[in-house]
Amino acid sequence: MNRNCLKIRLYPNRAQEHALEATLETCRRVYNSLVNDRKYQFETAQVSVGRYDQQAYLPAWKKSHPELKSVYSQVLQDVVHRVDLAFKAFFDRVKKGETPGFPRLKGEGQYDSITFTQNDSFKVGDSTIRLAKIGQMKAKLHRQPWGELKTCTLRRINNKWFACLCQEVEPELLPPSTEAVGIDMGLKTFAALSNGEFIDNPRFFRKDEKALAKAQRKLAKQKRGSKARKKARKVVSRVHERIRNRRHDFCHQNARRVVNRFGVIAVEKLSVRNMLGNHCLAKSICDAAWSQFRIVLTSKAENAGREILAVNPAYTSQDCSGCGYRPDGREGRTKKKLSDRWHLCPMCGLSLDRDTNAAVNILALGQQSLTSVEA
């Protein structure tokens, strides 16, 4: 069984929207109270409070704070769970020797989602969704859920409301394919395939960079706390949302094409976080969204029964895919620079695009690892 998420647009009426806003604000205050409680307990009594300890606070808090009764109990328990996850991540970073940031309090408007963790607390209809303590609201379902529903997360994005339905589904296996492909990620082109094909780099952020800068300049000129500033902030947020939506659609569309066509897919195991240390390329790397594409590609491949292989990309751009010759800088073996976009092997004479050569090497490494595992 696999889990996937179905995202649908919600259209609450005015009363329901007020109820949702009040629920978010109540959950934000509960979240901050739980964070402060953990900090206070540790500083005063050196006691580490756990998830179930704090979950036991809720019945007493409901008696002293009647507004908590308007929030479904499972939603409040999920707030406790989120605090617990934040502290676990904090302590994990401490153990790894990193410089962790202590879990922060949520400011006004920063808590933007709630989760119903039991499927009896929400019900999905043909064009509606019913939520406990909220009521039935209109929804735009591009398709009905086809698996067993597990959770429902409501999220506010730019004053729009969405429901993310998590469901367990059976894998949708595709017909077998004997084709195999290696994929080399890049910046000049988004991806080069080992068969010589390329996926163009759309550069969504670069295209909207001027519009974003203009919106941010207008925001900076507005007085803090004014209505004009809130309006300008929505414009900035909308530009970011448009970029994010286009990038999301691009990754899903191209990942689906690759999965439908190829039975074995070899990709690079890139450490994108380390690559962002190059300030000259950091913006372009973030705009390319390599990690997002790989996550989507892996998910679709596993659900379709395809073989997805992640290989170490070391020397894949330097080695010749024809004879294996590697320029190591010694005895006249000049390494290829990043500006060298064409591969011309001095040993076997192989001539092809640099990224295509790397993709062929990635495919060879993937097939090699697959053979060793089967053996």
PDB file of C-alpha atoms in Angstrom, residues 38 83-93:
ATOM      1  CA  ARG A  38       8.336  22.811  27.685  1.00  0.00           C
ATOM      2  CA  VAL A  83       5.201  20.660  18.992  1.00  0.00           C
ATOM      3  CA  ASP A  84       6.634  17.236  19.789  1.00  0.00           C
ATOM      4  CA  LEU A  85       8.005  16.889  16.254  1.00  0.00           C
ATOM      5  CA  ALA A  86       9.593  20.353  16.456  1.00  0.00           C
ATOM      6  CA  PHE A  87      11.452  19.459  19.658  1.00  0.00           C
ATOM      7  CA  LYS A  88      12.509  16.049  18.358  1.00  0.00           C
ATOM      8  CA  ALA A  89      13.999  17.706  15.282  1.00  0.00           C
ATOM      9  CA  PHE A  90      15.748  20.232  17.553  1.00  0.00           C
ATOM     10  CA  PHE A  91      17.358  17.525  19.700  1.00  0.00           C
ATOM     11  CA  ASP A  92      18.324  15.497  16.618  1.00  0.00           C
ATOM     12  CA  ARG A  93      20.249  18.492  15.287  1.00  0.00           C
TER      13      ARG A  93
END
